[in-house]
Structures are given as structure tokens and as C-alpha cells.
mmCIF file of C-alpha atoms in Angstrom:
data_model
loop_
_atom_site.group_PDB
_atom_site.id
_atom_site.type_symbol
_atom_site.label_atom_id
_atom_site.label_comp_id
_atom_site.label_asym_id
_atom_site.label_seq_id
_atom_site.Cartn_x
_atom_site.Cartn_y
_atom_site.Cartn_z
ATOM 1 C CA MET A 22 66.259 -44.321 56.370
ATOM 2 C CA ASN A 23 65.275 -42.225 59.412
ATOM 3 C CA MET A 24 65.400 -38.441 59.185
ATOM 4 C CA VAL A 25 67.112 -36.445 61.887
ATOM 5 C CA ALA A 26 65.118 -33.922 63.886
ATOM 6 C CA VAL A 27 66.251 -30.627 65.638
ATOM 7 C CA ASN A 28 66.509 -30.910 69.214
ATOM 8 C CA ARG A 29 67.969 -27.649 70.057
ATOM 9 C CA THR A 30 68.423 -24.239 68.543
ATOM 10 C CA GLN A 31 71.059 -21.591 69.767
ATOM 11 C CA VAL A 32 72.218 -18.350 68.656
ATOM 12 C CA ALA A 33 75.697 -17.453 69.701
ATOM 13 C CA ASP A 34 76.728 -13.713 69.951
ATOM 14 C CA ARG A 35 80.032 -12.460 68.207
ATOM 15 C CA PRO A 36 81.533 -9.210 68.357
ATOM 16 C CA ASN A 37 79.987 -8.178 64.762
ATOM 17 C CA GLY A 38 76.981 -9.960 64.417
ATOM 18 C CA ARG A 39 75.735 -13.384 65.307
ATOM 19 C CA ILE A 40 76.454 -17.064 64.639
ATOM 20 C CA HIS A 41 73.403 -19.140 64.378
ATOM 21 C CA PHE A 42 74.056 -22.616 66.097
ATOM 22 C CA PHE A 43 71.797 -25.656 65.594
ATOM 23 C CA ASP A 44 72.209 -28.848 67.310
ATOM 24 C CA LEU A 45 70.689 -32.010 65.724
ATOM 25 C CA LYS A 46 72.139 -33.944 68.734
ATOM 26 C CA PRO A 47 74.270 -36.438 66.509
ATOM 27 C CA ASP A 48 75.150 -39.802 68.220
ATOM 28 C CA GLU A 49 78.938 -39.518 68.687
ATOM 29 C CA GLY A 50 79.235 -43.034 69.976
ATOM 30 C CA SER A 51 81.239 -44.299 72.870
ATOM 31 C CA PHE A 52 85.133 -44.673 72.728
ATOM 32 C CA LEU A 53 84.850 -47.534 74.991
ATOM 33 C CA ASP A 54 81.986 -49.337 73.549
ATOM 34 C CA ASP A 55 83.101 -48.848 70.060
ATOM 35 C CA THR A 56 86.648 -50.014 70.835
ATOM 36 C CA ILE A 57 85.301 -53.239 72.643
ATOM 37 C CA ALA A 58 83.139 -53.979 69.535
ATOM 38 C CA GLY A 59 86.046 -53.448 67.002
ATOM 39 C CA LEU A 60 88.495 -55.476 69.013
ATOM 40 C CA SER A 61 85.893 -58.381 69.243
ATOM 41 C CA LYS A 62 85.597 -58.878 65.440
ATOM 42 C CA PRO A 63 87.750 -61.475 63.667
ATOM 43 C CA GLN A 64 89.631 -58.724 61.960
ATOM 44 C CA LYS A 65 90.150 -56.422 64.801
ATOM 45 C CA THR A 66 89.314 -52.834 64.004
ATOM 46 C CA LEU A 67 89.376 -49.388 65.546
ATOM 47 C CA SER A 68 87.248 -46.511 64.477
ATOM 48 C CA PRO A 69 89.267 -43.629 62.671
ATOM 49 C CA LYS A 70 86.898 -41.078 64.223
ATOM 50 C CA TYR A 71 88.991 -41.557 67.390
ATOM 51 C CA PHE A 72 92.195 -40.390 65.705
ATOM 52 C CA TYR A 73 91.249 -36.854 66.285
ATOM 53 C CA ASP A 74 91.868 -35.591 69.758
ATOM 54 C CA GLN A 75 94.161 -32.525 70.063
ATOM 55 C CA ALA A 76 97.355 -34.597 69.490
ATOM 56 C CA GLY A 77 95.935 -36.398 66.577
ATOM 57 C CA SER A 78 94.603 -33.335 64.828
ATOM 58 C CA ILE A 79 98.014 -31.594 65.202
ATOM 59 C CA LEU A 80 99.678 -34.812 63.776
ATOM 60 C CA PHE A 81 97.382 -34.750 60.813
ATOM 61 C CA ASP A 82 98.161 -31.169 60.156
ATOM 62 C CA ARG A 83 101.879 -32.243 60.149
ATOM 63 C CA ILE A 84 101.060 -35.089 57.709
ATOM 64 C CA CYS A 85 99.458 -32.469 55.280
ATOM 65 C CA GLU A 86 102.849 -30.611 55.184
ATOM 66 C CA THR A 87 105.022 -33.676 54.621
ATOM 67 C CA GLU A 88 106.823 -34.078 51.195
ATOM 68 C CA GLU A 89 105.242 -37.326 50.373
ATOM 69 C CA TYR A 90 101.737 -36.537 51.196
ATOM 70 C CA TYR A 91 100.530 -34.711 47.937
ATOM 71 C CA VAL A 92 96.833 -34.682 48.560
ATOM 72 C CA THR A 93 96.300 -31.385 50.576
ATOM 73 C CA ARG A 94 98.678 -29.118 48.451
ATOM 74 C CA THR A 95 97.506 -30.539 45.279
ATOM 75 C CA GLU A 96 93.927 -29.912 46.169
ATOM 76 C CA LEU A 97 94.746 -26.352 47.322
ATOM 77 C CA GLY A 98 96.458 -25.434 44.124
ATOM 78 C CA LEU A 99 93.760 -27.042 41.975
ATOM 79 C CA LEU A 100 91.018 -25.151 43.973
ATOM 80 C CA ALA A 101 92.729 -21.972 43.559
ATOM 81 C CA SER A 102 93.261 -22.317 39.818
ATOM 82 C CA ILE A 103 89.494 -23.168 39.097
ATOM 83 C CA SER A 104 87.866 -20.959 41.652
ATOM 84 C CA GLY A 105 86.816 -18.431 38.925
ATOM 85 C CA ASP A 106 85.070 -21.301 36.988
ATOM 86 C CA ILE A 107 83.309 -22.483 40.109
ATOM 87 C CA ALA A 108 82.026 -18.901 40.671
ATOM 88 C CA ASP A 109 80.680 -18.711 37.192
ATOM 89 C CA LEU A 110 78.835 -22.025 37.569
ATOM 90 C CA ALA A 111 77.385 -21.078 40.987
ATOM 91 C CA GLY A 112 76.219 -17.644 40.232
ATOM 92 C CA PRO A 113 75.839 -14.551 42.665
ATOM 93 C CA GLU A 114 74.385 -14.929 46.154
ATOM 94 C CA SER A 115 74.819 -18.603 46.757
ATOM 95 C CA THR A 116 74.858 -20.205 50.024
ATOM 96 C CA VAL A 117 77.893 -22.473 50.692
ATOM 97 C CA ILE A 118 77.123 -25.710 52.794
ATOM 98 C CA GLU A 119 80.417 -27.337 53.937
ATOM 99 C CA TYR A 120 80.589 -30.951 55.098
ATOM 100 C CA GLY A 121 83.169 -31.156 57.635
ATOM 101 C CA SER A 122 84.672 -28.057 59.308
ATOM 102 C CA GLY A 123 88.460 -28.041 59.270
ATOM 103 C CA ALA A 124 91.157 -25.220 59.287
ATOM 104 C CA SER A 125 88.768 -23.261 56.679
ATOM 105 C CA VAL A 126 91.586 -22.733 54.234
ATOM 106 C CA LYS A 127 89.755 -24.210 51.305
ATOM 107 C CA VAL A 128 86.304 -22.707 51.992
ATOM 108 C CA ARG A 129 87.944 -19.295 52.172
ATOM 109 C CA ILE A 130 89.405 -19.669 48.579
ATOM 110 C CA LEU A 131 85.713 -20.537 47.654
ATOM 111 C CA LEU A 132 84.188 -17.724 49.545
ATOM 112 C CA ASP A 133 86.680 -15.260 48.227
ATOM 113 C CA ALA A 134 85.958 -16.237 44.560
ATOM 114 C CA LEU A 135 82.037 -16.339 44.790
ATOM 115 C CA GLU A 136 80.171 -13.251 43.839
ATOM 116 C CA ARG A 137 78.353 -11.707 47.002
ATOM 117 C CA PRO A 138 77.857 -15.194 48.792
ATOM 118 C CA ALA A 139 74.767 -15.124 50.880
ATOM 119 C CA GLY A 140 75.543 -17.521 53.659
ATOM 120 C CA TYR A 141 77.848 -20.310 54.965
ATOM 121 C CA VAL A 142 76.720 -23.424 56.764
ATOM 122 C CA ALA A 143 79.295 -25.578 58.532
ATOM 123 C CA ILE A 144 78.275 -29.128 59.286
ATOM 124 C CA ASP A 145 80.309 -31.231 61.696
ATOM 125 C CA ILE A 146 79.742 -33.752 64.299
ATOM 126 C CA SER A 147 82.249 -32.011 66.921
ATOM 127 C CA ARG A 148 80.558 -29.317 68.604
ATOM 128 C CA ASP A 149 83.617 -27.464 69.895
ATOM 129 C CA HIS A 150 85.573 -27.817 66.503
ATOM 130 C CA LEU A 151 82.360 -26.665 64.630
ATOM 131 C CA THR A 152 81.757 -23.633 66.742
ATOM 132 C CA ALA A 153 85.382 -22.497 66.411
ATOM 133 C CA ALA A 154 85.501 -22.992 62.583
ATOM 134 C CA ALA A 155 82.254 -20.946 62.275
ATOM 135 C CA GLN A 156 83.469 -18.246 64.571
ATOM 136 C CA SER A 157 86.626 -17.788 62.463
ATOM 137 C CA ILE A 158 84.656 -17.579 59.286
ATOM 138 C CA ALA A 159 82.215 -15.135 60.929
ATOM 139 C CA ASP A 160 84.900 -12.791 62.323
ATOM 140 C CA ASP A 161 86.489 -12.503 58.808
ATOM 141 C CA TYR A 162 83.275 -12.309 56.687
ATOM 142 C CA LEU A 163 81.271 -9.811 58.497
ATOM 143 C CA ASP A 164 78.388 -9.570 55.988
ATOM 144 C CA LEU A 165 78.073 -13.298 55.644
ATOM 145 C CA LYS A 166 75.290 -15.159 57.449
ATOM 146 C CA VAL A 167 77.131 -17.931 59.249
ATOM 147 C CA VAL A 168 75.307 -21.031 60.644
ATOM 148 C CA ALA A 169 77.029 -23.953 62.545
ATOM 149 C CA LEU A 170 75.027 -27.259 62.115
ATOM 150 C CA CYS A 171 76.023 -30.003 64.498
ATOM 151 C CA ALA A 172 75.129 -33.114 62.687
ATOM 152 C CA ASP A 173 76.574 -36.363 61.366
ATOM 153 C CA PHE A 174 76.586 -36.018 57.716
ATOM 154 C CA ALA A 175 77.463 -39.906 57.335
ATOM 155 C CA ASN A 176 73.505 -39.999 57.935
ATOM 156 C CA ARG A 177 70.810 -38.072 56.163
ATOM 157 C CA ILE A 178 70.035 -34.777 57.674
ATOM 158 C CA ASP A 179 67.732 -31.755 56.725
ATOM 159 C CA LEU A 180 68.283 -28.178 57.250
ATOM 160 C CA PRO A 181 66.110 -26.904 60.278
ATOM 161 C CA SER A 182 62.783 -25.198 58.972
ATOM 162 C CA GLU A 183 63.515 -22.176 60.964
ATOM 163 C CA LEU A 184 66.828 -21.715 59.115
ATOM 164 C CA ASP A 185 66.454 -18.944 56.408
ATOM 165 C CA LEU A 186 69.529 -19.136 54.436
ATOM 166 C CA GLY A 187 68.682 -16.075 52.224
ATOM 167 C CA GLY A 188 70.496 -17.402 48.956
ATOM 168 C CA GLU A 189 68.343 -19.677 46.667
ATOM 169 C CA PHE A 190 71.499 -21.380 45.292
ATOM 170 C CA ARG A 191 72.812 -24.033 47.686
ATOM 171 C CA LEU A 192 76.405 -25.098 46.885
ATOM 172 C CA GLY A 193 77.515 -28.009 48.806
ATOM 173 C CA PHE A 194 81.322 -28.237 49.450
ATOM 174 C CA PHE A 195 82.993 -31.622 50.383
ATOM 175 C CA PRO A 196 86.673 -31.199 49.954
ATOM 176 C CA GLY A 197 89.741 -33.090 51.009
ATOM 177 C CA SER A 198 88.967 -36.600 49.554
ATOM 178 C CA THR A 199 87.073 -37.330 52.802
ATOM 179 C CA ILE A 200 84.468 -39.289 50.499
ATOM 180 C CA GLY A 201 87.209 -41.758 50.384
ATOM 181 C CA ASN A 202 86.981 -42.722 54.104
ATOM 182 C CA PHE A 203 83.432 -44.121 53.301
ATOM 183 C CA SER A 204 82.856 -47.440 51.921
ATOM 184 C CA PRO A 205 81.813 -47.303 48.241
ATOM 185 C CA GLU A 206 78.190 -48.037 49.579
ATOM 186 C CA GLY A 207 78.535 -45.254 52.122
ATOM 187 C CA ALA A 208 79.792 -42.887 49.516
ATOM 188 C CA GLN A 209 76.867 -43.406 47.339
ATOM 189 C CA ARG A 210 74.501 -42.902 50.298
ATOM 190 C CA PHE A 211 76.236 -39.488 50.903
ATOM 191 C CA LEU A 212 75.615 -38.425 47.460
ATOM 192 C CA CYS A 213 72.098 -39.341 47.492
ATOM 193 C CA ASP A 214 71.568 -37.417 51.019
ATOM 194 C CA ALA A 215 73.552 -34.528 49.660
ATOM 195 C CA ARG A 216 71.411 -34.145 46.639
ATOM 196 C CA ASN A 217 68.181 -34.350 48.853
ATOM 197 C CA LEU A 218 69.539 -31.456 51.010
ATOM 198 C CA LEU A 219 70.784 -29.353 48.043
ATOM 199 C CA ALA A 220 67.737 -29.740 45.700
ATOM 200 C CA PRO A 221 65.955 -28.433 43.829
ATOM 201 C CA ASP A 222 68.388 -25.641 42.978
ATOM 202 C CA GLY A 223 71.818 -26.509 44.075
ATOM 203 C CA ALA A 224 75.235 -28.238 43.300
ATOM 204 C CA LEU A 225 77.716 -30.259 45.197
ATOM 205 C CA LEU A 226 81.431 -29.405 44.807
ATOM 206 C CA LEU A 227 83.221 -32.718 45.489
ATOM 207 C CA GLY A 228 87.004 -33.489 45.935
ATOM 208 C CA PHE A 229 88.524 -36.927 45.809
ATOM 209 C CA ASP A 230 91.806 -38.722 45.339
ATOM 210 C CA LEU A 231 92.312 -40.265 42.068
ATOM 211 C CA LYS A 232 93.844 -43.769 41.303
ATOM 212 C CA LYS A 233 97.526 -43.677 40.525
ATOM 213 C CA ASP A 234 100.718 -45.336 40.462
ATOM 214 C CA GLN A 235 100.897 -47.715 43.779
ATOM 215 C CA ASP A 236 104.413 -46.298 44.764
ATOM 216 C CA ILE A 237 103.005 -42.784 45.050
ATOM 217 C CA LEU A 238 100.206 -43.982 47.150
ATOM 218 C CA ASN A 239 102.219 -46.215 49.509
ATOM 219 C CA THR A 240 104.772 -43.488 50.080
ATOM 220 C CA ALA A 241 102.100 -40.964 50.885
ATOM 221 C CA TYR A 242 100.929 -43.123 53.880
ATOM 222 C CA ASN A 243 104.494 -44.102 55.034
ATOM 223 C CA ASP A 244 106.358 -40.781 55.069
ATOM 224 C CA SER A 245 109.959 -40.696 56.017
ATOM 225 C CA GLU A 246 109.609 -38.661 59.201
ATOM 226 C CA GLY A 247 107.121 -41.278 60.662
ATOM 227 C CA ILE A 248 104.536 -38.696 61.338
ATOM 228 C CA THR A 249 101.597 -40.963 59.836
ATOM 229 C CA ALA A 250 102.992 -43.822 62.035
ATOM 230 C CA LEU A 251 102.805 -41.344 65.062
ATOM 231 C CA PHE A 252 99.211 -40.474 63.979
ATOM 232 C CA ASN A 253 98.010 -44.017 63.625
ATOM 233 C CA LYS A 254 99.626 -45.116 66.913
ATOM 234 C CA ASN A 255 97.934 -42.047 68.743
ATOM 235 C CA ILE A 256 94.691 -44.053 69.010
ATOM 236 C CA LEU A 257 96.507 -46.564 71.131
ATOM 237 C CA VAL A 258 97.692 -43.647 73.247
ATOM 238 C CA ARG A 259 94.262 -42.511 73.811
ATOM 239 C CA MET A 260 93.092 -45.857 74.752
ATOM 240 C CA LYS A 261 95.659 -45.964 77.459
ATOM 241 C CA ARG A 262 94.904 -42.519 78.678
ATOM 242 C CA GLU A 263 91.115 -42.249 78.453
ATOM 243 C CA LEU A 264 90.249 -45.936 78.666
ATOM 244 C CA ASP A 265 92.772 -47.157 81.082
ATOM 245 C CA ALA A 266 93.694 -49.797 78.701
ATOM 246 C CA VAL A 267 96.643 -52.005 79.337
ATOM 247 C CA LEU A 268 98.674 -52.287 76.387
ATOM 248 C CA ASP A 269 102.256 -51.576 75.054
ATOM 249 C CA VAL A 270 102.125 -48.940 72.318
ATOM 250 C CA ASP A 271 105.666 -49.591 71.246
ATOM 251 C CA ALA A 272 104.752 -53.342 70.582
ATOM 252 C CA PHE A 273 102.579 -52.196 67.440
ATOM 253 C CA GLY A 274 103.943 -51.096 64.219
ATOM 254 C CA HIS A 275 102.410 -48.827 61.461
ATOM 255 C CA HIS A 276 101.396 -50.727 58.444
ATOM 256 C CA ALA A 277 99.877 -48.819 55.437
ATOM 257 C CA PHE A 278 99.435 -50.201 51.846
ATOM 258 C CA TYR A 279 97.352 -49.903 48.849
ATOM 259 C CA ASN A 280 94.974 -52.850 48.282
ATOM 260 C CA GLU A 281 94.597 -52.849 44.495
ATOM 261 C CA ALA A 282 91.544 -55.279 44.594
ATOM 262 C CA GLN A 283 89.611 -53.020 46.956
ATOM 263 C CA GLY A 284 90.964 -49.704 45.324
ATOM 264 C CA ARG A 285 91.896 -48.286 48.619
ATOM 265 C CA ILE A 286 94.734 -47.506 51.000
ATOM 266 C CA GLU A 287 94.511 -49.475 54.268
ATOM 267 C CA MET A 288 96.036 -48.447 57.589
ATOM 268 C CA HIS A 289 96.662 -51.143 60.285
ATOM 269 C CA LEU A 290 98.357 -51.417 63.483
ATOM 270 C CA LYS A 291 100.339 -54.652 63.414
ATOM 271 C CA ALA A 292 101.359 -56.613 66.457
ATOM 272 C CA GLU A 293 105.068 -57.067 66.630
ATOM 273 C CA ARG A 294 104.967 -59.759 69.271
ATOM 274 C CA ASP A 295 102.237 -61.951 70.911
ATOM 275 C CA GLN A 296 100.208 -59.601 73.389
ATOM 276 C CA THR A 297 97.121 -58.985 75.197
ATOM 277 C CA ILE A 298 95.088 -55.776 75.302
ATOM 278 C CA ILE A 299 93.121 -55.467 78.561
ATOM 279 C CA LEU A 300 90.100 -53.151 78.758
ATOM 280 C CA GLY A 301 88.383 -53.361 82.072
ATOM 281 C CA GLU A 302 86.965 -56.968 82.196
ATOM 282 C CA HIS A 303 87.655 -57.557 78.580
ATOM 283 C CA LYS A 304 90.947 -59.243 77.119
ATOM 284 C CA PHE A 305 91.883 -59.240 73.526
ATOM 285 C CA GLU A 306 94.688 -61.560 72.361
ATOM 286 C CA LEU A 307 96.817 -60.748 69.546
ATOM 287 C CA LYS A 308 99.452 -63.088 67.797
ATOM 288 C CA ALA A 309 102.583 -61.647 66.424
ATOM 289 C CA GLY A 310 101.826 -60.310 63.010
ATOM 290 C CA GLU A 311 98.104 -59.981 63.624
ATOM 291 C CA SER A 312 96.826 -56.439 62.669
ATOM 292 C CA ILE A 313 94.124 -54.048 63.913
ATOM 293 C CA HIS A 314 92.577 -52.124 60.925
ATOM 294 C CA THR A 315 92.302 -48.648 61.621
ATOM 295 C CA GLU A 316 91.184 -46.842 58.402
ATOM 296 C CA ASN A 317 90.682 -46.992 54.624
ATOM 297 C CA SER A 318 91.085 -44.265 51.937
ATOM 298 C CA TYR A 319 89.324 -45.212 48.769
ATOM 299 C CA LYS A 320 90.790 -43.904 45.468
ATOM 300 C CA TYR A 321 88.451 -43.370 42.435
ATOM 301 C CA ASP A 322 88.491 -42.854 38.718
ATOM 302 C CA MET A 323 86.875 -39.851 37.482
ATOM 303 C CA ASP A 324 84.216 -41.845 35.473
ATOM 304 C CA GLN A 325 83.411 -43.856 38.569
ATOM 305 C CA ILE A 326 82.457 -40.814 40.538
ATOM 306 C CA THR A 327 80.475 -39.073 37.702
ATOM 307 C CA THR A 328 78.686 -42.481 36.779
ATOM 308 C CA TRP A 329 77.563 -42.689 40.436
ATOM 309 C CA ALA A 330 76.579 -39.064 40.595
ATOM 310 C CA GLU A 331 74.420 -39.144 37.327
ATOM 311 C CA ARG A 332 72.591 -42.483 38.457
ATOM 312 C CA LEU A 333 71.617 -40.697 41.660
ATOM 313 C CA GLY A 334 70.211 -37.765 39.810
ATOM 314 C CA PHE A 335 72.980 -35.118 39.566
ATOM 315 C CA THR A 336 74.235 -33.595 36.327
ATOM 316 C CA CYS A 337 77.992 -33.261 35.942
ATOM 317 C CA ASP A 338 78.542 -29.720 34.880
ATOM 318 C CA ALA A 339 82.356 -29.688 35.082
ATOM 319 C CA THR A 340 85.380 -31.941 36.028
ATOM 320 C CA TRP A 341 88.991 -30.717 36.682
ATOM 321 C CA THR A 342 92.305 -32.401 37.661
ATOM 322 C CA ASP A 343 95.726 -31.042 38.336
ATOM 323 C CA PRO A 344 98.404 -31.524 35.703
ATOM 324 C CA ASN A 345 99.539 -34.752 37.269
ATOM 325 C CA GLU A 346 95.912 -35.944 37.482
ATOM 326 C CA TYR A 347 96.470 -36.784 41.110
ATOM 327 C CA PHE A 348 93.431 -35.039 42.388
ATOM 328 C CA GLY A 349 89.855 -34.629 41.017
ATOM 329 C CA ILE A 350 87.045 -31.998 41.725
ATOM 330 C CA VAL A 351 83.432 -32.173 40.103
ATOM 331 C CA PHE A 352 80.723 -29.795 39.970
ATOM 332 C CA LEU A 353 77.670 -31.849 40.311
ATOM 333 C CA SER A 354 74.330 -29.826 39.735
ATOM 334 C CA THR A 355 71.023 -31.229 41.214
ATOM 335 C CA GLY A 356 69.359 -30.349 37.848
ATOM 336 C CA GLY A 357 66.472 -28.541 39.236
ATOM 337 C CA GLU A 358 64.324 -31.509 39.847
ATOM 338 C CA GLN A 359 62.853 -32.674 43.170
ATOM 339 C CA PRO A 360 64.840 -34.741 45.719
ATOM 340 C CA ILE A 361 65.011 -38.495 45.165
ATOM 341 C CA GLY A 362 64.476 -41.033 47.982
ATOM 342 C CA GLY A 363 67.351 -42.101 49.931
#
């Protein structure tokens, strides 16, 4: 596996201190190229990373507020209830390394609970989103060293050698069940890469959605307000606006279901009639009922996650679930050993 090198380092001023910005120049891909490649497959696909333009991000925030989508509120409640336990395990003056920078609600719960945290590193592939999130944390935690690291954590990364975090204990934070968007193989690669980054003295705090009754899962991704459907179809809206695609957005229906054999929710856009998508010189025919696969969200048992982690060199120090056992969080220490090969 190739290592990622630092190509540019920048320190951005803020009113009461400095944000340290490191750009590893991640390959963000090409919307057009990725779309053509996906639609050329026997099972047509669109990459879920293109869900998140401004409209898509707003729609996702609305999904998190729906009655049916239990994931966000369940995780927030669980995280708040165990934050003291996490602080005891991490100890004082740890540095939090967050994979993915969002609204920062969850990491604030963590930072508020930790004893004298030494620093905060946000890792995200989107530069604008990353710097805005880091700025927000820096403005509210004036004594905290804040670092924004532009990188793709789906691939192995190393912290820049010139980055002095200050704290000896590195606490990786990967909330939101985002690990479920990786394939099982990709999830294990992530765990291996995370251990390499956090070792020799560190831990990973990992959140994930647990397997449960299929009716609960299916309802969560088919909310009564139709917001998830709008979110799914927004990628078609982007194709029309940004790629000049010729297609009828209203001729596609949102289709989400739990695939028990694969242990995952699948999201598709199903053609409601025969149609053709035109992208420049490329034409893609769809028959009525044919679907475009847009996203997976894997659900796991607690034992499955801990078994993977321990096989990859972690030690599972603690596991937590909410009273309904909908969501799981684990504290995985690196065990003080040297990093393992990825």
C-alpha cells in the first residue's frame, strides 16, 4: 500500500491563535469520470461521495432529525452518557484525531469530557468543509492546538513529521457509523491504517450501527417525509446541473432495503420506465425496473467488530450500547506495541 506524502503545509491565522493546515493533496476524483465509469458497469452505480453538495448536506442533516432515523440521536445520547468513562480511559492531555469533520457536535461532547486535551486534529477530504469545522473548534477552544489535515482516510495516511501534537496519547475518533459505508474489506483496512497512525500509545473510539430488526432498518431509510428519497435523488440533480446530463429525475424512484445476506442497507435509484441517460457522447440505457446502486450501509454485531480489531492488533478495553442495543461504541487501544503492516 502506498504511503501519502505531504505536498503543502499552511498555517491559517485565526483571531485568538492559529489553525495549522496540512494538505496531503488527496485525489478527490472526477464527478464526470466516476459517473461514466459507474454507469458503464453491469450493475450501474453512482458514488455516494457525490451526495454531498450544499443541498445534499442540508438534506442529510434533515434526515438525522426524522423520527425514523434513530442513528444520530441514539449515538449522541450514548456518547454523552459514557463520556466520563472515555475520559478515564484516555487520561489527561490526549490529542483527539477525528476521521471526518462534520457539524462537530459529537467531538465537542468528547472534548468537553476529556481532562486538559492537548490537541485536536480533523481529517477530511473536503478542504472547505474541513477548514470551516476546524475554525469552529478553534474559536470555541482557545487553549486547544487545532490542526486541519486534508487527506482521504479511506487510504493509509501518516501525520506530517513537522506536526508536533503535544500530547502523548492519540485518541482516534470515528463516530457516526461511517465505517458502515466501507465494504467489510475496506473497514478492516481502515482499522489497520488507524492502528498504524495511533500506535504505539493510543486508542480508537469507534461508533457503528448494530444489526437489528429489519423493519426498523428499512423504516429508517424510507422516512415518511420522503427526505431520504430527496437525498438519494439529489445526485441526479447534480448530474443535470454540473455535468449537463440529459435525464428525467422524476422518472427514478428511491429504493432502499436491508439485504440480509450481505448485512447491509442498500440504496438504489430505480428506473420507473425505459429511459436513456446522456452524458456528452455517452448514452446509458435503463429498462423499467433497472436500478442504479448509490450506497451501502453495513450493520455489524459487536463481536464482529471486536474480533476484527483484536486480529489487527487492537485491545478492546470497553464496549457500550444504548438500552435498545441499536448502536455500539468501542474503545480499542493499540496496546503499546509497534505498528503492524498494512
